CSV table of C-alpha atoms and ligand atoms in Angstrom, one decimal:
chain,number,residue,atom,x,y,z
B,1,UNK,CA,82.6,94.4,94.7
B,2,UNK,CA,82.7,97.1,97.4
B,3,UNK,CA,83.6,96.6,101.1
B,4,UNK,CA,82.4,100.0,102.1
B,5,UNK,CA,80.0,99.9,105.1
B,6,UNK,CA,79.0,103.5,105.1
B,7,UNK,CA,80.1,107.1,105.4
B,8,UNK,CA,80.5,107.6,109.2
B,9,UNK,CA,80.5,110.9,111.1
B,10,UNK,CA,83.9,111.2,112.9
B,11,UNK,CA,82.2,113.0,115.8
B,12,UNK,CA,78.8,111.4,116.5
B,13,UNK,CA,79.2,108.1,114.6
B,14,UNK,CA,76.0,108.6,112.6
B,15,UNK,CA,76.1,106.6,109.4
B,16,UNK,CA,75.2,107.8,105.9
B,17,UNK,CA,74.8,106.0,102.5
B,18,UNK,CA,77.9,106.2,100.2
B,19,UNK,CA,76.8,109.2,98.2
B,20,UNK,CA,78.4,112.6,97.5
B,21,UNK,CA,78.2,113.7,101.2
B,22,UNK,CA,80.9,115.1,103.4
B,23,UNK,CA,79.4,116.7,106.5
B,24,UNK,CA,77.1,115.2,109.2
B,25,UNK,CA,73.8,117.0,109.1
B,26,UNK,CA,73.3,116.5,112.9
B,27,UNK,CA,76.6,117.7,114.3
B,28,UNK,CA,78.5,119.1,111.3
B,29,UNK,CA,81.3,116.6,111.9
B,30,UNK,CA,83.3,115.4,108.8
B,31,UNK,CA,82.3,112.1,107.3
B,32,UNK,CA,84.8,109.3,106.7
B,33,UNK,CA,84.5,106.0,104.8
B,34,UNK,CA,84.2,102.9,107.0
B,35,UNK,CA,84.6,99.3,105.8
B,36,UNK,CA,83.5,95.7,106.6
B,37,UNK,CA,86.8,94.6,107.8
B,38,UNK,CA,85.6,91.0,108.6
B,39,UNK,CA,84.7,90.6,104.9
B,40,UNK,CA,88.0,92.1,103.7
B,41,UNK,CA,89.9,89.8,106.0
B,42,UNK,CA,88.4,86.8,104.2
B,43,UNK,CA,89.9,87.8,100.8
B,44,UNK,CA,93.0,90.0,101.5
B,45,UNK,CA,96.3,88.5,102.5
B,46,UNK,CA,100.0,89.4,102.0
B,47,UNK,CA,100.2,86.8,99.2
B,48,UNK,CA,97.2,88.2,97.4
B,49,UNK,CA,98.6,91.8,97.5
B,50,UNK,CA,102.1,90.7,96.5
B,51,UNK,CA,100.7,88.9,93.5
B,52,UNK,CA,99.1,92.1,92.1
B,53,UNK,CA,100.5,94.8,89.7
B,54,UNK,CA,102.8,97.4,91.3
B,55,UNK,CA,100.4,100.3,91.7
B,56,UNK,CA,98.2,101.6,94.5
B,57,UNK,CA,95.2,99.5,93.4
B,58,UNK,CA,96.8,96.4,94.9
B,59,UNK,CA,95.0,97.5,98.1
B,60,UNK,CA,91.7,98.0,96.3
B,61,UNK,CA,89.6,96.3,98.9
B,62,UNK,CA,90.6,99.1,101.3
B,63,UNK,CA,89.6,101.8,98.8
B,64,UNK,CA,86.0,103.2,98.4
B,65,UNK,CA,85.0,102.2,94.8
B,66,UNK,CA,82.1,99.9,93.8
B,67,UNK,CA,84.0,98.5,90.8
B,68,UNK,CA,87.5,98.6,89.3
B,69,UNK,CA,89.2,102.0,89.0
B,70,UNK,CA,88.6,103.8,85.7
B,71,UNK,CA,91.0,106.7,86.3
B,72,UNK,CA,94.6,106.6,87.4
B,73,UNK,CA,95.0,102.8,87.1
B,74,UNK,CA,98.8,103.1,87.1
B,75,UNK,CA,99.3,105.4,90.1
B,76,UNK,CA,101.4,104.6,93.1
B,77,UNK,CA,104.0,102.0,94.3
B,78,UNK,CA,106.7,104.6,94.3
B,79,UNK,CA,110.2,103.7,95.7
B,80,UNK,CA,111.0,103.5,99.4
B,81,UNK,CA,114.6,104.5,99.1
B,82,UNK,CA,117.1,103.3,101.8
B,83,UNK,CA,118.9,106.7,102.4
B,84,UNK,CA,122.4,105.7,103.6
B,85,UNK,CA,124.1,109.0,102.7
B,86,UNK,CA,121.5,111.3,104.3
B,87,UNK,CA,121.4,108.9,107.2
B,88,UNK,CA,125.1,109.3,107.7
B,89,UNK,CA,124.9,113.1,107.6
B,90,UNK,CA,122.1,113.0,110.2
B,91,UNK,CA,123.8,110.4,112.2
B,92,UNK,CA,121.0,107.8,112.1
B,93,UNK,CA,121.2,104.1,111.4
B,94,UNK,CA,118.1,103.2,109.4
B,95,UNK,CA,116.6,106.0,107.3
B,96,UNK,CA,114.2,105.8,104.3
B,97,UNK,CA,112.7,108.2,101.8
B,98,UNK,CA,109.2,107.4,100.6
B,99,UNK,CA,109.6,109.1,97.2
B,100,UNK,CA,106.3,110.4,95.7
B,101,UNK,CA,108.3,113.0,93.8
B,102,UNK,CA,108.2,110.3,91.1
B,103,UNK,CA,104.5,109.4,91.4
B,104,UNK,CA,102.6,108.8,88.1
B,105,UNK,CA,101.4,110.9,86.3
B,106,UNK,CA,102.0,114.3,87.9
B,107,UNK,CA,104.9,113.8,90.3
B,108,UNK,CA,103.2,114.3,93.6
B,109,UNK,CA,101.2,112.2,96.1
B,110,UNK,CA,98.1,114.0,94.9
B,111,UNK,CA,97.8,111.5,92.1
B,112,UNK,CA,96.7,108.9,94.7
B,113,UNK,CA,93.8,110.9,96.0
B,114,UNK,CA,92.7,112.1,92.6
B,115,UNK,CA,92.6,108.7,91.0
B,116,UNK,CA,90.2,107.5,93.8
B,117,UNK,CA,88.1,110.7,93.7
B,118,UNK,CA,87.7,110.8,90.0
B,119,UNK,CA,87.0,107.1,89.6
B,120,UNK,CA,84.3,107.5,92.3
B,121,UNK,CA,82.9,110.7,90.8
B,122,UNK,CA,82.3,108.7,87.5
B,123,UNK,CA,80.7,105.9,89.5
B,124,UNK,CA,78.3,108.4,91.0
B,125,UNK,CA,77.5,109.9,87.6
B,126,UNK,CA,79.3,113.2,87.8
B,127,UNK,CA,80.2,114.7,84.4
B,128,UNK,CA,82.6,117.4,85.7
B,129,UNK,CA,85.4,117.3,88.3
B,130,UNK,CA,86.9,120.3,90.0
B,131,UNK,CA,89.2,121.2,92.9
B,132,UNK,CA,90.5,124.0,95.1
B,133,UNK,CA,94.2,123.6,95.0
B,134,UNK,CA,97.6,124.9,96.3
B,135,UNK,CA,99.1,123.6,93.1
B,136,UNK,CA,99.8,119.8,93.0
B,137,UNK,CA,96.1,118.9,93.3
B,138,UNK,CA,95.4,121.1,90.3
B,139,UNK,CA,98.1,119.3,88.2
B,140,UNK,CA,96.7,116.0,89.1
B,141,UNK,CA,93.0,116.8,88.5
B,142,UNK,CA,93.9,118.3,85.2
B,143,UNK,CA,96.0,115.4,84.0
B,144,UNK,CA,93.8,112.6,85.3
B,145,UNK,CA,90.6,114.2,84.0
B,146,UNK,CA,92.3,114.7,80.6
B,147,UNK,CA,93.2,111.0,80.5
B,148,UNK,CA,89.5,110.0,80.5
B,149,UNK,CA,88.3,113.0,78.6
B,150,UNK,CA,86.4,114.4,81.6
B,151,UNK,CA,85.5,118.1,81.8
B,152,UNK,CA,87.4,119.8,84.7
B,153,UNK,CA,87.7,123.1,86.5
B,154,UNK,CA,90.7,124.0,88.7
B,155,UNK,CA,90.7,126.9,91.2
B,156,UNK,CA,94.0,128.2,92.6
B,157,UNK,CA,95.3,131.2,94.5
B,158,UNK,CA,96.8,133.6,91.9
B,159,UNK,CA,100.3,133.7,93.5
B,160,UNK,CA,101.3,130.1,92.7
B,161,UNK,CA,104.6,129.1,91.1
B,162,UNK,CA,104.5,129.6,87.3
B,163,UNK,CA,105.8,126.1,86.7
B,164,UNK,CA,102.9,124.6,88.7
B,165,UNK,CA,100.3,126.7,86.9
B,166,UNK,CA,101.8,125.7,83.5
B,167,UNK,CA,101.6,122.1,84.7
B,168,UNK,CA,97.8,122.5,84.9
B,169,UNK,CA,97.2,124.6,81.8
B,170,UNK,CA,99.0,122.1,79.5
B,171,UNK,CA,96.2,119.5,79.9
B,172,UNK,CA,93.6,122.0,78.6
B,173,UNK,CA,92.0,122.4,82.0
B,174,UNK,CA,89.8,125.4,82.8
B,175,UNK,CA,92.0,127.2,85.3
B,176,UNK,CA,90.6,130.0,87.5
B,177,UNK,CA,93.1,132.0,89.6
B,178,UNK,CA,91.5,133.7,92.6
B,179,UNK,CA,92.8,137.0,94.1
B,180,UNK,CA,93.2,135.6,97.6
B,181,UNK,CA,94.6,132.8,99.7
B,182,UNK,CA,93.9,129.1,99.4
B,183,UNK,CA,91.4,129.4,102.2
B,184,UNK,CA,89.5,132.0,100.3
B,185,UNK,CA,89.6,129.9,97.2
B,186,UNK,CA,88.3,127.0,99.2
B,187,UNK,CA,85.4,129.0,100.6
B,188,UNK,CA,84.3,130.1,97.1
B,189,UNK,CA,84.5,126.6,95.8
B,190,UNK,CA,82.2,125.3,98.5
B,191,UNK,CA,79.6,127.7,97.1
B,192,UNK,CA,80.3,126.8,93.5
B,193,UNK,CA,80.0,123.1,94.3
B,194,UNK,CA,76.6,123.6,95.8
B,195,UNK,CA,75.4,125.7,92.9
B,196,UNK,CA,76.9,123.9,89.9
B,197,UNK,CA,76.7,120.3,91.1
B,198,UNK,CA,80.2,119.4,90.2
B,199,UNK,CA,82.4,116.8,92.0
B,200,UNK,CA,84.9,118.9,93.9
B,201,UNK,CA,87.4,116.2,94.7
B,202,UNK,CA,88.5,117.8,98.0
B,203,UNK,CA,85.2,119.3,99.1
B,204,UNK,CA,81.9,117.5,98.4
B,205,UNK,CA,83.4,114.1,97.7
B,206,UNK,CA,86.3,114.6,100.1
B,207,UNK,CA,85.6,111.3,102.1
B,208,UNK,CA,86.5,109.2,99.0
B,209,UNK,CA,89.3,111.5,97.9
B,210,UNK,CA,91.0,111.3,101.3
B,211,UNK,CA,91.1,107.5,101.4
B,212,UNK,CA,93.5,107.5,98.5
B,213,UNK,CA,96.2,108.9,100.8
B,214,UNK,CA,96.1,105.6,102.8
B,215,UNK,CA,98.0,103.9,100.0
B,216,UNK,CA,101.1,106.0,100.8
B,217,UNK,CA,101.1,104.2,104.2
B,218,UNK,CA,100.1,100.8,102.9
B,219,UNK,CA,103.1,100.9,100.5
B,220,UNK,CA,105.6,101.9,103.2
B,221,UNK,CA,104.5,99.0,105.4
B,222,UNK,CA,104.6,96.4,102.6
B,223,UNK,CA,108.0,97.8,101.3
B,224,UNK,CA,109.5,97.5,104.8
B,225,UNK,CA,108.7,93.8,104.7
B,226,UNK,CA,105.2,94.0,106.3
B,227,UNK,CA,106.1,96.2,109.3
B,228,UNK,CA,105.8,99.8,110.2
B,229,UNK,CA,108.7,102.3,110.8
B,230,UNK,CA,109.3,103.5,114.4
B,231,UNK,CA,109.1,107.1,113.2
B,232,UNK,CA,107.6,108.8,110.2
B,233,UNK,CA,107.7,112.5,109.3
B,234,UNK,CA,104.8,113.8,107.2
B,235,UNK,CA,104.3,117.3,105.6
B,236,UNK,CA,100.9,118.9,106.5
B,237,UNK,CA,98.7,121.2,104.5
B,238,UNK,CA,95.1,120.5,105.3
B,239,UNK,CA,96.4,117.7,107.6
B,240,UNK,CA,94.7,114.8,105.8
B,241,UNK,CA,97.6,112.7,104.6
B,242,UNK,CA,99.0,112.3,108.1
B,243,UNK,CA,95.7,111.0,109.5
B,244,UNK,CA,95.4,108.6,106.6
B,245,UNK,CA,98.9,107.1,107.0
B,246,UNK,CA,97.9,106.4,110.6
B,247,UNK,CA,94.6,104.9,109.4
B,248,UNK,CA,96.5,102.8,106.9
B,249,UNK,CA,98.9,101.3,109.5
B,250,UNK,CA,96.0,100.6,111.8
B,251,UNK,CA,93.9,98.9,109.1
B,252,UNK,CA,96.8,96.6,108.2
B,253,UNK,CA,97.1,95.7,111.8
B,254,UNK,CA,93.4,95.1,112.2
B,255,UNK,CA,93.6,92.7,109.1
B,256,UNK,CA,96.6,90.9,110.6
B,257,UNK,CA,98.9,92.0,107.7
B,258,UNK,CA,101.3,93.5,110.2
B,259,UNK,CA,102.0,92.6,113.9
B,260,UNK,CA,101.8,95.9,115.6
B,261,UNK,CA,101.6,99.7,115.1
B,262,UNK,CA,104.3,101.3,117.3
B,263,UNK,CA,105.0,104.3,115.0
B,264,UNK,CA,105.5,107.8,116.3
B,265,UNK,CA,104.0,110.2,113.8
B,266,UNK,CA,105.5,113.7,113.3
B,267,UNK,CA,103.8,116.5,111.4
B,268,UNK,CA,105.9,119.0,109.5
B,269,UNK,CA,105.0,122.6,108.4
B,270,UNK,CA,106.7,125.8,107.3
B,271,UNK,CA,107.0,128.4,110.0
B,272,UNK,CA,105.2,130.8,107.7
B,273,UNK,CA,102.1,128.6,107.8
B,274,UNK,CA,102.1,126.3,110.8
B,275,UNK,CA,98.7,126.5,112.5
B,276,UNK,CA,98.7,122.7,113.3
B,277,UNK,CA,102.2,122.6,114.6
B,278,UNK,CA,101.6,125.7,116.7
B,279,UNK,CA,98.6,124.0,118.3
B,280,UNK,CA,100.5,120.9,119.0
B,281,UNK,CA,103.4,122.8,120.6
B,282,UNK,CA,101.0,124.8,122.8
B,283,UNK,CA,99.1,121.6,123.7
B,284,UNK,CA,95.9,123.4,122.5
B,285,UNK,CA,92.9,121.6,121.1
B,286,UNK,CA,91.8,124.4,118.9
B,287,UNK,CA,93.7,125.3,115.6
B,288,UNK,CA,94.0,129.0,115.2
B,289,UNK,CA,93.9,129.9,111.5
B,290,UNK,CA,96.8,132.0,110.1
B,291,UNK,CA,97.5,133.9,106.9
B,292,UNK,CA,100.2,132.0,105.0
B,293,UNK,CA,103.6,133.5,104.1
B,294,UNK,CA,106.1,130.9,103.0
B,295,UNK,CA,107.8,129.5,99.9
B,296,UNK,CA,106.2,126.1,100.7
B,297,UNK,CA,103.1,127.1,98.7
B,298,UNK,CA,101.8,123.6,98.4
B,299,UNK,CA,101.5,123.5,102.2
B,300,UNK,CA,100.1,127.0,102.6
B,301,UNK,CA,96.7,126.3,104.1
B,302,UNK,CA,96.0,128.6,106.9
B,303,UNK,CA,92.7,127.0,108.1
B,304,UNK,CA,93.4,123.2,107.8
B,305,UNK,CA,90.3,121.1,107.4
B,306,UNK,CA,91.9,118.1,109.2
B,307,UNK,CA,94.0,120.1,111.7
B,308,UNK,CA,92.2,118.8,114.7
B,309,UNK,CA,92.5,115.2,113.7
B,310,UNK,CA,96.1,115.5,112.6
B,311,UNK,CA,97.1,117.0,116.0
B,312,UNK,CA,95.3,114.0,117.6
B,313,UNK,CA,97.3,111.5,115.6
B,314,UNK,CA,100.6,113.1,116.7
B,315,UNK,CA,99.5,113.1,120.3
B,316,UNK,CA,98.1,109.6,120.3
B,317,UNK,CA,101.1,108.1,118.5
B,318,UNK,CA,103.6,109.8,120.8
B,319,UNK,CA,105.0,112.0,118.0
B,320,UNK,CA,104.9,115.7,117.8
B,321,UNK,CA,105.0,118.7,115.4
B,322,UNK,CA,107.8,120.9,114.3
B,323,UNK,CA,108.3,123.7,111.8
B,324,UNK,CA,111.2,125.2,109.8
B,325,UNK,CA,111.9,128.6,108.2
B,326,UNK,CA,112.1,129.2,104.5
B,327,UNK,CA,115.9,129.2,104.7
B,328,UNK,CA,115.8,125.8,106.4
B,329,UNK,CA,113.5,124.6,103.7
B,330,UNK,CA,116.0,125.5,101.0
B,331,UNK,CA,118.8,123.8,103.0
B,332,UNK,CA,116.6,120.7,103.3
B,333,UNK,CA,116.0,120.6,99.6
B,334,UNK,CA,119.7,120.9,98.9
B,335,UNK,CA,120.7,118.4,101.5
B,336,UNK,CA,118.3,115.8,100.1
B,337,UNK,CA,119.5,116.4,96.5
B,338,UNK,CA,123.2,116.4,97.3
B,339,UNK,CA,123.1,113.2,99.5
B,340,UNK,CA,120.4,111.1,97.8
B,341,UNK,CA,120.0,112.5,94.3
B,342,UNK,CA,116.4,113.3,94.9
B,343,UNK,CA,115.0,116.7,93.8
B,344,UNK,CA,112.0,117.3,96.1
B,345,UNK,CA,109.8,120.3,96.1
B,346,UNK,CA,109.6,122.8,98.9
B,347,UNK,CA,107.4,120.5,100.9
B,348,UNK,CA,110.2,117.9,100.8
B,349,UNK,CA,112.5,120.6,102.2
B,350,UNK,CA,110.1,121.1,105.0
B,351,UNK,CA,110.0,117.4,105.9
B,352,UNK,CA,113.8,117.0,105.6
B,353,UNK,CA,114.4,120.2,107.7
B,354,UNK,CA,112.0,119.1,110.4
B,355,UNK,CA,113.5,115.6,110.5
B,356,UNK,CA,117.0,117.1,111.0
B,357,UNK,CA,115.6,119.3,113.8
B,358,UNK,CA,113.9,116.3,115.5
B,359,UNK,CA,117.1,114.2,115.3
B,360,UNK,CA,119.5,116.9,116.4
B,361,UNK,CA,117.3,117.7,119.4
B,362,UNK,CA,117.2,114.0,120.4
B,363,UNK,CA,113.5,113.7,120.0
B,364,UNK,CA,114.0,111.0,117.4
B,365,UNK,CA,116.6,108.5,118.5
B,366,UNK,CA,119.5,107.6,116.2
B,367,UNK,CA,119.1,103.8,116.3
B,368,UNK,CA,115.5,103.3,115.2
B,369,UNK,CA,113.9,103.1,111.7
B,370,UNK,CA,112.8,106.5,110.3
B,371,UNK,CA,110.8,107.3,107.1
B,372,UNK,CA,110.8,110.7,105.6
B,373,UNK,CA,107.7,111.5,103.4
B,374,UNK,CA,108.7,113.2,100.1
B,375,UNK,CA,105.4,114.2,98.5
B,376,UNK,CA,106.3,116.3,95.5
B,377,UNK,CA,108.8,117.1,92.8
B,378,UNK,CA,111.4,119.9,92.8
B,379,UNK,CA,111.0,120.6,89.1
B,380,UNK,CA,107.6,122.1,89.9
B,381,UNK,CA,108.9,124.6,92.5
B,382,UNK,CA,112.0,125.9,90.8
B,383,UNK,CA,111.1,129.5,91.6
B,384,UNK,CA,112.0,128.9,95.2
B,385,UNK,CA,115.6,128.3,94.1
B,386,UNK,CA,116.1,131.4,91.9
B,387,UNK,CA,119.0,133.4,93.3
B,388,UNK,CA,119.8,130.5,95.7
B,389,UNK,CA,122.0,128.2,93.6
B,390,UNK,CA,125.3,129.2,92.1
B,391,UNK,CA,125.2,130.0,88.4
B,392,UNK,CA,127.1,127.8,86.0
B,393,UNK,CA,130.5,129.2,85.0
B,394,UNK,CA,130.6,130.4,81.4
B,395,UNK,CA,133.7,129.8,79.3
B,396,UNK,CA,134.6,129.8,75.6
B,397,UNK,CA,134.8,126.4,73.8
B,398,UNK,CA,138.5,126.1,74.3
B,399,UNK,CA,140.5,123.6,76.4
B,400,UNK,CA,142.8,126.4,77.6
B,401,UNK,CA,139.8,128.2,79.1
B,402,UNK,CA,138.8,125.1,81.0
B,403,UNK,CA,142.4,124.5,82.2
B,404,UNK,CA,142.4,128.1,83.5
B,405,UNK,CA,139.2,127.5,85.3
B,406,UNK,CA,140.4,124.3,87.0
B,407,UNK,CA,143.5,126.1,88.1
B,408,UNK,CA,141.8,129.3,89.4
B,409,UNK,CA,138.6,128.1,90.9
B,410,UNK,CA,139.8,126.3,94.1
B,411,UNK,CA,137.3,123.7,95.2
B,412,UNK,CA,134.5,123.9,92.7
B,413,UNK,CA,136.1,122.5,89.6
B,414,UNK,CA,139.3,121.1,91.1
B,415,UNK,CA,140.0,117.5,90.2
B,416,UNK,CA,139.7,114.8,92.8
B,417,UNK,CA,142.2,112.0,93.4
L,1,LIG,C1,98.8,118.5,99.4
L,1,LIG,C2,100.2,118.2,99.7
L,1,LIG,C3,100.5,117.8,101.0
L,1,LIG,C4,99.7,117.7,102.2
L,1,LIG,O1,98.4,117.4,102.1
L,1,LIG,P1,97.3,117.3,103.2
L,1,LIG,O2,96.7,116.0,103.1
L,1,LIG,O3,96.4,118.4,102.8
L,1,LIG,O4,97.9,117.6,104.5
L,1,LIG,C5,101.9,117.5,101.2
L,1,LIG,N1,102.8,117.6,100.3
L,1,LIG,C6,102.5,118.1,99.0
L,1,LIG,C7,103.6,118.2,98.0
L,1,LIG,C8,101.2,118.4,98.7
L,1,LIG,O5,100.9,118.9,97.5
L,2,LIG,ZN1,77.8,113.8,113.4
């Protein structure tokens, strides 16, 4: 049974039936799924949720399907890691990592949105799914479509990391690399969606797709013992995830599952592609599109679809936006790996780097709870680390050679204690 009330225009409030629609025909505003919260409140409680399997579908009443999911049934419920070591380095008392680098099946938070979108596409009778992607979405569409034998097309900019492209091709997906930026890929896909009648998960069925991101926020609140953190740092590409975490916290509050929402929300981008952060810093309403140039390719969207709404969330919650250079991104990846044993992708380096900046500048206080959003896996963006990490030392298979190494190498191989 579905608790969806309608697709509602975010600008003028006009309601539409729950079909494959994404823009308001009156004002061109984006459509968003709205729910009958009174009805949900009658069936959903902490106990009901806690009694369900550990995946994102434990919040199914707050997701836009008519029936049970048919794709991605095991996605979600990733660890919320208490990060004592990183917390010590940053000088903060209560730090957590929400770790979607280990999300099932393709190691990024995109599995959340794709399982909702693909399940919904099947409900609406689509035979083919597709996407315009900066990499992780491609991996997830390809894998999840393969898992149900659904035909799928993936469109990417042709400068993506080789490892990420391979992580799409392996599933037998039809991959088209476009000579251009993500924004150009996206524009072309809008035309293809209209002409071929496919379900483009992040274009013509975007309202359903985007709802999947809420589960990242639901899980954090539940894992903290049914409360929200005081601060959360979120990486932004199109700016959808950050708005959906905010929606998630507020829905839980509306349903009485948590007492209050007093979270400050911070958006993180790479300096080489920071149109949303630039607008927030300038106090501007309008997002000025940019041409991306950063190693954080998964976040390289120069004309973010939800830029305006993500800036609004930062403003309303009392948070802000910050950006970091490519060098700071690498430092962030290394810092997270060395302190917590978590290998995040470049986007994780962005979030960790931005968190460090916000704490060091005193904008996030040291004695309040902080959640860092890690949204993707470092094994998929290894290219960013070529020539950055030290090479292993090569020796012959002789004890003497190792002894010499220990003696001569100073810190690196010296024995402790
Ligand atoms: C897509 C993506 C994001 C951000 O997504 P938006 O909702 O478009 O802002 C963050 N991190 C990773 C790793 C991603 O792939
Ligand atoms: Zn409208």
